[in-house]
mmCIF file of C-alpha atoms in Angstrom:
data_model
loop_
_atom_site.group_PDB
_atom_site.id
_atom_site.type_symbol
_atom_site.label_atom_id
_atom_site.label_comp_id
_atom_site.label_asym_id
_atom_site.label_seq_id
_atom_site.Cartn_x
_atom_site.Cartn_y
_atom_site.Cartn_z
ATOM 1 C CA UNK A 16 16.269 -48.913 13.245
ATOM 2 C CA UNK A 17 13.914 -50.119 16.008
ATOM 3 C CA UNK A 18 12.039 -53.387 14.708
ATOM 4 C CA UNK A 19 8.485 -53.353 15.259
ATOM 5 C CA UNK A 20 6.957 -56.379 14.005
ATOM 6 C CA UNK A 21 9.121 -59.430 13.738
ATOM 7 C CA UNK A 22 7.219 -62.636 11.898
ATOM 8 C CA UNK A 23 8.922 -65.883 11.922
ATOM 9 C CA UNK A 24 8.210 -69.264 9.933
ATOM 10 C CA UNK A 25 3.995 -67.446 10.007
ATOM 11 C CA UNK A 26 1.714 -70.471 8.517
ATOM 12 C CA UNK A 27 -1.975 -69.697 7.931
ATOM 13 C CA UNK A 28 -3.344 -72.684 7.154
ATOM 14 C CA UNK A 29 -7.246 -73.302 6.206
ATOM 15 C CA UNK A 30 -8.994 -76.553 6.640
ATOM 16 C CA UNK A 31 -11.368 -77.233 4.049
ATOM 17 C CA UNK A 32 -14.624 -79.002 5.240
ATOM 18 C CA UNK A 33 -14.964 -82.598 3.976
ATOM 19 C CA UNK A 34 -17.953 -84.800 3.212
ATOM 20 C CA UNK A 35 -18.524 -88.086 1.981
ATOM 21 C CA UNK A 36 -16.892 -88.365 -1.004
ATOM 22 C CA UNK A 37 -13.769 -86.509 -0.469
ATOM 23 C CA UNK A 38 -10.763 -86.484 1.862
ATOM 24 C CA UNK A 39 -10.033 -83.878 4.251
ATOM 25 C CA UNK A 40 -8.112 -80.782 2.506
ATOM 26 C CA UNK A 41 -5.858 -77.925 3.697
ATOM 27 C CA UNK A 42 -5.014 -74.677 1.295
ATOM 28 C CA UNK A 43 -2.212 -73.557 2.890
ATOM 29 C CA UNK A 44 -2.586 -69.440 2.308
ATOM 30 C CA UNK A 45 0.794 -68.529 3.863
ATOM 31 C CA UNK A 46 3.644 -71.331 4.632
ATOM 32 C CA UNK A 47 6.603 -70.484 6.801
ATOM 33 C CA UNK A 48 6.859 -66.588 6.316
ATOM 34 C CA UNK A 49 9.550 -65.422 7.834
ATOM 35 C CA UNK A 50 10.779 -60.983 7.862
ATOM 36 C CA UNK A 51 10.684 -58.408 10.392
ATOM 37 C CA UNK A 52 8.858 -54.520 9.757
ATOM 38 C CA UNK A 53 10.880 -51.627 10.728
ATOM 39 C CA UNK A 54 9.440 -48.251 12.710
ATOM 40 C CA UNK A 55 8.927 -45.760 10.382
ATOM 41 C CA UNK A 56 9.179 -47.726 6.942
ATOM 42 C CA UNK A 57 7.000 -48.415 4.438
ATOM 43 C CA UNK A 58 7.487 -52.344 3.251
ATOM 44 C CA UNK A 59 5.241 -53.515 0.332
ATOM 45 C CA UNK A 60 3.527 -56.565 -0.284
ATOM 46 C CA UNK A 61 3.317 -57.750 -4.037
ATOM 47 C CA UNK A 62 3.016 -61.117 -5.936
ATOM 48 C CA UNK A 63 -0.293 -62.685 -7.725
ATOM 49 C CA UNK A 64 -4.237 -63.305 -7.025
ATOM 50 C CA UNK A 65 -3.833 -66.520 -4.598
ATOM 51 C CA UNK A 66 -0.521 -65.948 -3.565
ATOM 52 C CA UNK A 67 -1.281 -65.391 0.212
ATOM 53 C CA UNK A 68 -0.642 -61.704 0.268
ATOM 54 C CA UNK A 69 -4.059 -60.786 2.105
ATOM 55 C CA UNK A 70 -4.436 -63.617 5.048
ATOM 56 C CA UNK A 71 -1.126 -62.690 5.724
ATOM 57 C CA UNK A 72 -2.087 -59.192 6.659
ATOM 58 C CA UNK A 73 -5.644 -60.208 7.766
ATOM 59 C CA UNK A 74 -3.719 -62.610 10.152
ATOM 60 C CA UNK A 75 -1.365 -59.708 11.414
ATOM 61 C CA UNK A 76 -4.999 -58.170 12.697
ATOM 62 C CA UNK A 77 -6.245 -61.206 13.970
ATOM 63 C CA UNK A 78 -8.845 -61.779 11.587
ATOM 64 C CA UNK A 79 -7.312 -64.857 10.427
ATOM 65 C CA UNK A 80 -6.073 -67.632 12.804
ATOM 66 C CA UNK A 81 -2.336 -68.485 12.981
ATOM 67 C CA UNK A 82 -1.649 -71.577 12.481
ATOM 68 C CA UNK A 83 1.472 -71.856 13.433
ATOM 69 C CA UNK A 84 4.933 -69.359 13.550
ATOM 70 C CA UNK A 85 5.703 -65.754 15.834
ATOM 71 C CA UNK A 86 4.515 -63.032 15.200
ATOM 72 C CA UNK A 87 5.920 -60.485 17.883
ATOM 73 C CA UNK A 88 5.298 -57.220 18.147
ATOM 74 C CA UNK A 89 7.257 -54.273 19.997
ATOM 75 C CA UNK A 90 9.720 -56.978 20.374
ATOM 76 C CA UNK A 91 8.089 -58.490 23.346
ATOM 77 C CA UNK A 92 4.290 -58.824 22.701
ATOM 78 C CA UNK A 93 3.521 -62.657 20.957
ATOM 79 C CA UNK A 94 0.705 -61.610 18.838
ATOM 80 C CA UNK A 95 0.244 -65.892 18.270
ATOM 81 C CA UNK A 96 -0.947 -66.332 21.629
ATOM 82 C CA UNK A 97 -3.040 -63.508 22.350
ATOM 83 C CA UNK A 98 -5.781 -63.749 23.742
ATOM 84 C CA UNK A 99 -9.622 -61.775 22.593
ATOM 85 C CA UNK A 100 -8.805 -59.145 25.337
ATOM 86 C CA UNK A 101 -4.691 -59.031 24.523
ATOM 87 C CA UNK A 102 -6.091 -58.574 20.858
ATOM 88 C CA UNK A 103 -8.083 -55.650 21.786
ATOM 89 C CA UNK A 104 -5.353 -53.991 23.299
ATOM 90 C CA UNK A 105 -3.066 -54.803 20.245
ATOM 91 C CA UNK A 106 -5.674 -53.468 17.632
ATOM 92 C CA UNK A 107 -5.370 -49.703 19.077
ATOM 93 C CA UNK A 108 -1.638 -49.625 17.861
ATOM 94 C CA UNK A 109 -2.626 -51.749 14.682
ATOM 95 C CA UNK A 110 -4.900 -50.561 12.544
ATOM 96 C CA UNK A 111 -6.229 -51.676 8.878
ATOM 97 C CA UNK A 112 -7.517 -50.093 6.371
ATOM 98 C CA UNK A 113 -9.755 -52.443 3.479
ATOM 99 C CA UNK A 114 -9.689 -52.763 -0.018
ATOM 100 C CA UNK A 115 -13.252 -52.001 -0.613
ATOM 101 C CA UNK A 116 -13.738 -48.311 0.470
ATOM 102 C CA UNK A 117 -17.523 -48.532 0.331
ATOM 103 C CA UNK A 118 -18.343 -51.862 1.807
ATOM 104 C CA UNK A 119 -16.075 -51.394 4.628
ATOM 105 C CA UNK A 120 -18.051 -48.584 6.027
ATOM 106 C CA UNK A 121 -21.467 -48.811 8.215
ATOM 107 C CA UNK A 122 -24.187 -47.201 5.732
ATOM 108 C CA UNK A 123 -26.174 -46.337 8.501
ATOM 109 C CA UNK A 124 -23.479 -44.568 10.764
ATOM 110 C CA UNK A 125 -22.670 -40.938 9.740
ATOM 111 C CA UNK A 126 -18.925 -39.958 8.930
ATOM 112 C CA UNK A 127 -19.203 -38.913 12.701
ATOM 113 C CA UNK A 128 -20.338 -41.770 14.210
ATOM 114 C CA UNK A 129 -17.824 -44.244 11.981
ATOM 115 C CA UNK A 130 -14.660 -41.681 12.519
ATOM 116 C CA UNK A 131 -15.556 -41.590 16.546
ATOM 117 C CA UNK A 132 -16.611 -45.113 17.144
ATOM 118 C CA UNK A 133 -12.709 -46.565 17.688
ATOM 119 C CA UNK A 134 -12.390 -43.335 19.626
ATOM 120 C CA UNK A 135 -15.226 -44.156 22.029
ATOM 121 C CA UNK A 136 -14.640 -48.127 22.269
ATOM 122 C CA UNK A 137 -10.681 -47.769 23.623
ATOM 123 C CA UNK A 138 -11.352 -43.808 25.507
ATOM 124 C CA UNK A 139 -14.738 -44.175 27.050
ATOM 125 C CA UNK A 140 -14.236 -41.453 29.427
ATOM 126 C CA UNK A 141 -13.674 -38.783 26.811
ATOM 127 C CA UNK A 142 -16.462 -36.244 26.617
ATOM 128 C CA UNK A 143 -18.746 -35.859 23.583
ATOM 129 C CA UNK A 144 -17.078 -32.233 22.932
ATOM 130 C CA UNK A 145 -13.336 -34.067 22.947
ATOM 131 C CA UNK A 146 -14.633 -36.904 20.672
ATOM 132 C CA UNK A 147 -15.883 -34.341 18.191
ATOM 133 C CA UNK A 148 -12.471 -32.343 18.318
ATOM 134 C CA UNK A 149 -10.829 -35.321 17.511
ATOM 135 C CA UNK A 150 -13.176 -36.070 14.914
ATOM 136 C CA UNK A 151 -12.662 -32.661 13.392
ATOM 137 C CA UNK A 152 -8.980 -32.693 13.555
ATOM 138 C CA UNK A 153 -8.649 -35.947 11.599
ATOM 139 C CA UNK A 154 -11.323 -34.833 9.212
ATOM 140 C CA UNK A 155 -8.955 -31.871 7.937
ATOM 141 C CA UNK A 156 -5.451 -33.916 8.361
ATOM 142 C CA UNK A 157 -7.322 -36.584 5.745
ATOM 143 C CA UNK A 158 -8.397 -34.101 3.392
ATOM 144 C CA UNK A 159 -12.800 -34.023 4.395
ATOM 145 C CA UNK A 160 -14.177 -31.121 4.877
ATOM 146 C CA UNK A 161 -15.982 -30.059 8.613
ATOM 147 C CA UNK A 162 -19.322 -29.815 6.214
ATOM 148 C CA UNK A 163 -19.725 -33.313 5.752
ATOM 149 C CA UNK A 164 -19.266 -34.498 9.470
ATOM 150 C CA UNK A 165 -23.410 -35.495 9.084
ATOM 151 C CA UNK A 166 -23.882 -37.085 5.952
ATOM 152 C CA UNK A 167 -23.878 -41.037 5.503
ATOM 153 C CA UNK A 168 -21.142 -42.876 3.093
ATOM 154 C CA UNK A 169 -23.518 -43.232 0.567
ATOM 155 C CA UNK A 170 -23.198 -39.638 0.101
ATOM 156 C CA UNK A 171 -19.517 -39.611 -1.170
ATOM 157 C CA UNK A 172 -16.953 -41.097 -3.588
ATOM 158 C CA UNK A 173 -14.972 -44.008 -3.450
ATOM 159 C CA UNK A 174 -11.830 -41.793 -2.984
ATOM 160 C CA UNK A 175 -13.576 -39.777 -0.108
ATOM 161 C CA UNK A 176 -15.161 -42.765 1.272
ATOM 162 C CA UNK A 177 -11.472 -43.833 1.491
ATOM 163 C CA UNK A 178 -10.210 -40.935 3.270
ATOM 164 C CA UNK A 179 -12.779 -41.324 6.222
ATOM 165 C CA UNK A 180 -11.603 -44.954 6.157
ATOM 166 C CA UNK A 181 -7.980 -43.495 6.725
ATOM 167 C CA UNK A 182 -9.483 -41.241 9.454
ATOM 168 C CA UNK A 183 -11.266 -44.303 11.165
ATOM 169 C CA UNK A 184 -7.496 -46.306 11.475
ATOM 170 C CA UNK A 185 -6.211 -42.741 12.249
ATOM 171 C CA UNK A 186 -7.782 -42.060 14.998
ATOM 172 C CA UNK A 187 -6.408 -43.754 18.204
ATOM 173 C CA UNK A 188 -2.866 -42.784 16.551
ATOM 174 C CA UNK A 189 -1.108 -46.180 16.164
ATOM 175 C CA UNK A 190 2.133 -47.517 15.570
ATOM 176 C CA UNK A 191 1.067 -49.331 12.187
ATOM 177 C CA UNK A 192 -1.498 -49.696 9.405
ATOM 178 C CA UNK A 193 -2.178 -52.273 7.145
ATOM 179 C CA UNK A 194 -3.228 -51.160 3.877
ATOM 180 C CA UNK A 195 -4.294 -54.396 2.029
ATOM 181 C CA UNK A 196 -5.132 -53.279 -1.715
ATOM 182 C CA UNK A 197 -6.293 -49.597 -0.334
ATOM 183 C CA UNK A 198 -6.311 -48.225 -3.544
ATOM 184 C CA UNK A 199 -7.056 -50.746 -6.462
ATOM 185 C CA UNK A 200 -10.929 -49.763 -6.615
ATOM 186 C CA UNK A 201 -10.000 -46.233 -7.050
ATOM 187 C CA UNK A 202 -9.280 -44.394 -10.304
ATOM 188 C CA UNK A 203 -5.974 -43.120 -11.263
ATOM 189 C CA UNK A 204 -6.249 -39.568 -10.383
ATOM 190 C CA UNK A 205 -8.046 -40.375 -7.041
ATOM 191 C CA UNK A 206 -5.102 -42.983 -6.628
ATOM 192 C CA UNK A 207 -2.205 -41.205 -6.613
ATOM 193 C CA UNK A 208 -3.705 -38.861 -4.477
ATOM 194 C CA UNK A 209 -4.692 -40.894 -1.661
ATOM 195 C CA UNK A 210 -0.916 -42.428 -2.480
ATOM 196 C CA UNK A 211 0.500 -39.017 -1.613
ATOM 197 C CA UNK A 212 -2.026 -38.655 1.645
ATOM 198 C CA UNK A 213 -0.640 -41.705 3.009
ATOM 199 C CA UNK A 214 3.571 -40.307 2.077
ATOM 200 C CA UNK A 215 2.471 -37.276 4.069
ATOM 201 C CA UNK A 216 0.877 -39.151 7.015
ATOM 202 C CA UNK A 217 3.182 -41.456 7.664
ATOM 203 C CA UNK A 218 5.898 -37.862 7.688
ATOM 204 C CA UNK A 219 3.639 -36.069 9.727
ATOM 205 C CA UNK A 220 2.827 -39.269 12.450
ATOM 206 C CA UNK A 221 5.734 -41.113 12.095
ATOM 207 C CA UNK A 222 3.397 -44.424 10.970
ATOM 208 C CA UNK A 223 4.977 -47.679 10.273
ATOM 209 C CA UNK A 224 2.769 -49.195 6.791
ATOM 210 C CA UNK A 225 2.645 -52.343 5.119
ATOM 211 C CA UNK A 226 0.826 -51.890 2.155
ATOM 212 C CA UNK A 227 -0.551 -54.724 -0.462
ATOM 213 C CA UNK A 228 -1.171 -53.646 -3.728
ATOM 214 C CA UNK A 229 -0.718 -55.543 -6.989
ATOM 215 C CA UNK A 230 0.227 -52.572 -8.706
ATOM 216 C CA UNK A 231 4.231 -52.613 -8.989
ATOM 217 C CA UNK A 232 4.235 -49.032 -9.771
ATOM 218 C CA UNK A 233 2.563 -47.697 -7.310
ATOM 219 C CA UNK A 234 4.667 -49.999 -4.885
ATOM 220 C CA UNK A 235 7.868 -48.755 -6.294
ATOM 221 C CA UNK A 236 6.376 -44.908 -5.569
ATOM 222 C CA UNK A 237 5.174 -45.609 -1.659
ATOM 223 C CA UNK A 238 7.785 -48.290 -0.273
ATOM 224 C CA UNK A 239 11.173 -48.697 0.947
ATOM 225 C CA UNK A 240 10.811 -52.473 0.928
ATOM 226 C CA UNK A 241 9.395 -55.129 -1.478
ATOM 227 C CA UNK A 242 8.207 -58.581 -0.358
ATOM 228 C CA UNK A 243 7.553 -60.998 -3.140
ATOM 229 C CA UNK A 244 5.055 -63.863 -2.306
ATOM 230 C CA UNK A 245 4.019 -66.782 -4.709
ATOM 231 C CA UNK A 246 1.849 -69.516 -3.843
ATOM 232 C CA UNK A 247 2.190 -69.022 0.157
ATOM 233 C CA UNK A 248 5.932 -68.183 0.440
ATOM 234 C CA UNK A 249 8.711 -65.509 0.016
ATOM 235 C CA UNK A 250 10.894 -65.538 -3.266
ATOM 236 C CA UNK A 251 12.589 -62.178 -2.685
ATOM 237 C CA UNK A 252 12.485 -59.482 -0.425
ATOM 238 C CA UNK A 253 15.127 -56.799 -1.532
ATOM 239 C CA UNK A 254 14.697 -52.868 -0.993
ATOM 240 C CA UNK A 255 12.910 -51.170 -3.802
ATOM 241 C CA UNK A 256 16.304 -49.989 -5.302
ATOM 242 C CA UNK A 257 17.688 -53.087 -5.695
ATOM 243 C CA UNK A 258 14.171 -54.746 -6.554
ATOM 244 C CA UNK A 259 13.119 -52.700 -9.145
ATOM 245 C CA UNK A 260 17.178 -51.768 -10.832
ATOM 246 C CA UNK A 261 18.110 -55.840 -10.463
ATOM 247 C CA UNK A 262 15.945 -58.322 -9.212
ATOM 248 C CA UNK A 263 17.298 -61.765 -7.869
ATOM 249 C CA UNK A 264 14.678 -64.148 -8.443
ATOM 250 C CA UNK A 265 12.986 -65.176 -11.983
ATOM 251 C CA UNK A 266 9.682 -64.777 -10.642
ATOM 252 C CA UNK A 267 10.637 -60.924 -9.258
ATOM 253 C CA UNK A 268 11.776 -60.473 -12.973
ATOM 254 C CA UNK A 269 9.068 -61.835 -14.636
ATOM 255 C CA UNK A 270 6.428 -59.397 -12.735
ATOM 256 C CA UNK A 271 8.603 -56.327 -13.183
ATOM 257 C CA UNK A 272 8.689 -57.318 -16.886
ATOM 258 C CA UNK A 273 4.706 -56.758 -16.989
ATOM 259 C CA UNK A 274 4.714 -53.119 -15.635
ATOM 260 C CA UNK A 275 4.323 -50.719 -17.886
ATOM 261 C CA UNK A 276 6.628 -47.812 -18.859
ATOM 262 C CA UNK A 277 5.621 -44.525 -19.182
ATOM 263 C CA UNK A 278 7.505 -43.385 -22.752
ATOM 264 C CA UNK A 279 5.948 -45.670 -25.418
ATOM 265 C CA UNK A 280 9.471 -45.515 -27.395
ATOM 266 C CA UNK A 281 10.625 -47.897 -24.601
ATOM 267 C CA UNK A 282 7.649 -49.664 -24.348
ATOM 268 C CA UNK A 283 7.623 -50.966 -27.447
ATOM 269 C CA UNK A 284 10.865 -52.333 -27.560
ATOM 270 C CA UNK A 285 10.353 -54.179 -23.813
ATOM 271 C CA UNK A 286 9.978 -57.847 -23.593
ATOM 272 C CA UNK A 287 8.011 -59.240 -21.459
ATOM 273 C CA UNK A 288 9.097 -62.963 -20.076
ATOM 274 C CA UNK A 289 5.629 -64.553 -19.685
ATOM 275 C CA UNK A 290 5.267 -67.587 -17.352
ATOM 276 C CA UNK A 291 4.197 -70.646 -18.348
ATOM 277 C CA UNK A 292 1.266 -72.580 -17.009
ATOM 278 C CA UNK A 293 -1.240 -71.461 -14.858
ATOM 279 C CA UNK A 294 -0.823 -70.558 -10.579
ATOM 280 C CA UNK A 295 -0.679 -73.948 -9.161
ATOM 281 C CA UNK A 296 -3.873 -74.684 -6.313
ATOM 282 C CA UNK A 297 -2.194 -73.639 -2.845
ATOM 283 C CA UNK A 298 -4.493 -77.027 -1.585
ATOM 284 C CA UNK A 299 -1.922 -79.106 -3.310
ATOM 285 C CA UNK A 300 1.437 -77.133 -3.927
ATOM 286 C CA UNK A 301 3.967 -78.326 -5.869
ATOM 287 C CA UNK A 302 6.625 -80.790 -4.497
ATOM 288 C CA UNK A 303 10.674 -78.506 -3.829
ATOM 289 C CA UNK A 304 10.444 -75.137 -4.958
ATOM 290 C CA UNK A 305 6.870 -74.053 -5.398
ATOM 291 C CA UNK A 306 7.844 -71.723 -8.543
ATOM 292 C CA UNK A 307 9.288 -74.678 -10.270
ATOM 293 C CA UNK A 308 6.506 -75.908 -12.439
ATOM 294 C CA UNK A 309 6.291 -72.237 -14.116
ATOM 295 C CA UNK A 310 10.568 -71.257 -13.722
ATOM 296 C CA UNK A 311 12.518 -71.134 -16.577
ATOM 297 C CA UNK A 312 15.236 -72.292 -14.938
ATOM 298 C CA UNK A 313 13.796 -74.953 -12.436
ATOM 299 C CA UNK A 314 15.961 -78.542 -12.720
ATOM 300 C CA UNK A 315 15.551 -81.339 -10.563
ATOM 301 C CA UNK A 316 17.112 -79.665 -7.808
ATOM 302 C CA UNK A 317 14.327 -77.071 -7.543
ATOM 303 C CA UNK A 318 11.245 -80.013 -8.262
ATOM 304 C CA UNK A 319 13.212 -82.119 -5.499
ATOM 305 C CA UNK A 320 13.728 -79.742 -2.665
ATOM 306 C CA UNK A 321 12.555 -76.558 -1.138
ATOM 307 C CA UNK A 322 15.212 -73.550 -1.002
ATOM 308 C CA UNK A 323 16.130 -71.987 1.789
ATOM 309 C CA UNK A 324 16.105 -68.228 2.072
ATOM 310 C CA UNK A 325 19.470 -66.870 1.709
ATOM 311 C CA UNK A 326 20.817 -63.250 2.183
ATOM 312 C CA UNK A 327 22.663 -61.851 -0.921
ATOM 313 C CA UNK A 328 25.835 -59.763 -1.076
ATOM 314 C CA UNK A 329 23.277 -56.728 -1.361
ATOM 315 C CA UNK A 330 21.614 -58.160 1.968
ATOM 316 C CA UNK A 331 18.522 -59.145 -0.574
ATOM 317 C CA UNK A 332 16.393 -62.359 1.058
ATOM 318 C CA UNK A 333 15.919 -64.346 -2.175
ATOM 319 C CA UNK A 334 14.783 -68.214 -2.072
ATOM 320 C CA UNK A 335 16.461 -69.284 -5.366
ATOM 321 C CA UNK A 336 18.798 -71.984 -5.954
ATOM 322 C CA UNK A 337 19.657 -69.827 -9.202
ATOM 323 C CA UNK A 338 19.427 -66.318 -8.025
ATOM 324 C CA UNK A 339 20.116 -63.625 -11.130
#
């Protein structure tokens, strides 16, 4: 498979303002990320509130600064260094789609105007007629009808309000799209289908996706892949198979524990392994492994040093010192 993206040891780092009676403060969002994105896949993005899962995408966009790391895409473009112009160039094969349907949308621009406007920024010498077809086109491949071209966001759903923001990323055809909690403010029904709209899209266009969610289930529906992030870092990245039938690290297990099962005979009867403690503060992690204050099966090894990430027999990336 051709590799797309490739992201090695990514740190997004944020430095907290200080003032007189405090020293100066870092939360360290994502530390020394390391995986690569395939063409054509689907790889998700799971782990808790906090645990770095967002400024990693937002940084993939450039709306967070990297710190530090590679992040190269088409295997010879250094997203790290780009310049404001290099990044506007990048941003018409990488496109993003936000977690808020309604915010993310101008109130004030019609579903015209706010499908057309990436249209008319990066192909200014289209004619009105050829932005419109466009327009149109992408309107019916998203599911919105041609009758609603005029009217203003406030005018439709959340799950239609999402659609036109699928349009939008749509629309200059790119190689990927970031999907960073795309459907969490949506209800179920809307969910799953703006879940199946994206399995169809990425058939019909041949889209590369990473998509955040903290919704296991939904992962395990949409994804080939599964990264795990806690506190900043990887703990496993497996393929949803091997994720979901066996998963290698404790804190893998302990959120697959949590998701619930469809027949309530087997839900019952499930046990849930509940972590201790709360989410340490990513402004001062905790010294070795970073899941150690919370692991079941952390020793002094783990609260001593960090470990590396290793590839398993079933080429899983787990960073364990007592993989399962």
């Amino acid at each position: 498979m051709q590799k797309l993206l490739e992201i090695k040891n990514l740190k997004v780092h944020f430095p907290l303002k200080k003032n007189l009676f405090s020293k100066n403060q870092v939360v360290y969002a994502v530390d020394n990320v390391s995986f690569d994105v395939y063409a054509g896949e689907t790889i998700g993005i799971v782990g808790e509130s906090g645990c770095g899962k967002s400024s990693l995408a937002r940084s993939l966009v450039g709306l967070n600064k990297i710190t530090s790391g590679e992040v190269v895409f088409l295997t010879n473009e250094h997203l790290e260094k780009a310049s404001v112009a290099k990044w506007h160039k990048y941003r018409e094969d990488i496109q993003f789609i936000f977690q808020d349907p309604v915010a993310s949308l101008n109130p004030r621009m019609t579903v015209a105007e706010i499908i057309a406007e990436p249209l008319e920024i990066y192909n200014p010498t289209l004619t009105k007629v050829e932005v419109m077809n466009r327009v149109v086109a992408i309107m019916k491949l998203v599911g919105l009808s041609v009758n609603q071209i005029n009217r203003y966001p406030l005018e439709f759903s959340g799950g239609q309000c999402q659609r036109i923001g699928i349009a939008r990323a749509l629309i200059l055809k790119p190689k990927l799209i970031i999907c960073d909690e795309s459907v969490s403010a949506l209800d179920a029904s809307i969910k799953a289908q703006i879940i199946n709209l994206l399995k169809d899209l990425q058939k019909q266009l041949n889209l590369t996706i990473i998509f955040i969610s903290h919704d296991l289930s939904v992962v395990k529906h949409i994804c080939d892949r599964v990264l795990v992030m806690y506190l900043g870092n990887i703990m496993e990245l497996s393929t949803k198979n091997i994720l979901y039938t066996k998963s290698h690290h404790p804190y893998s297990s302990a959120l697959l524990s949590a998701v619930p099962i469809a027949n309530p005979d087997v839900e019952r009867k499930k046990v849930i392994k509940l972590l201790e403690g709360e989410l340490p503060s990513s402004i001062n992690p905790p010294a070795g492994c970073v899941f150690n204050s919370r692991c079941p099966k952390a020793d002094d090894k783990c609260r001593m040093s960090r470990p590396p990430v290793s590839v398993l027999e079933d080429a899983s990336l787990v960073a364990c010192f007592h993989p399962d």
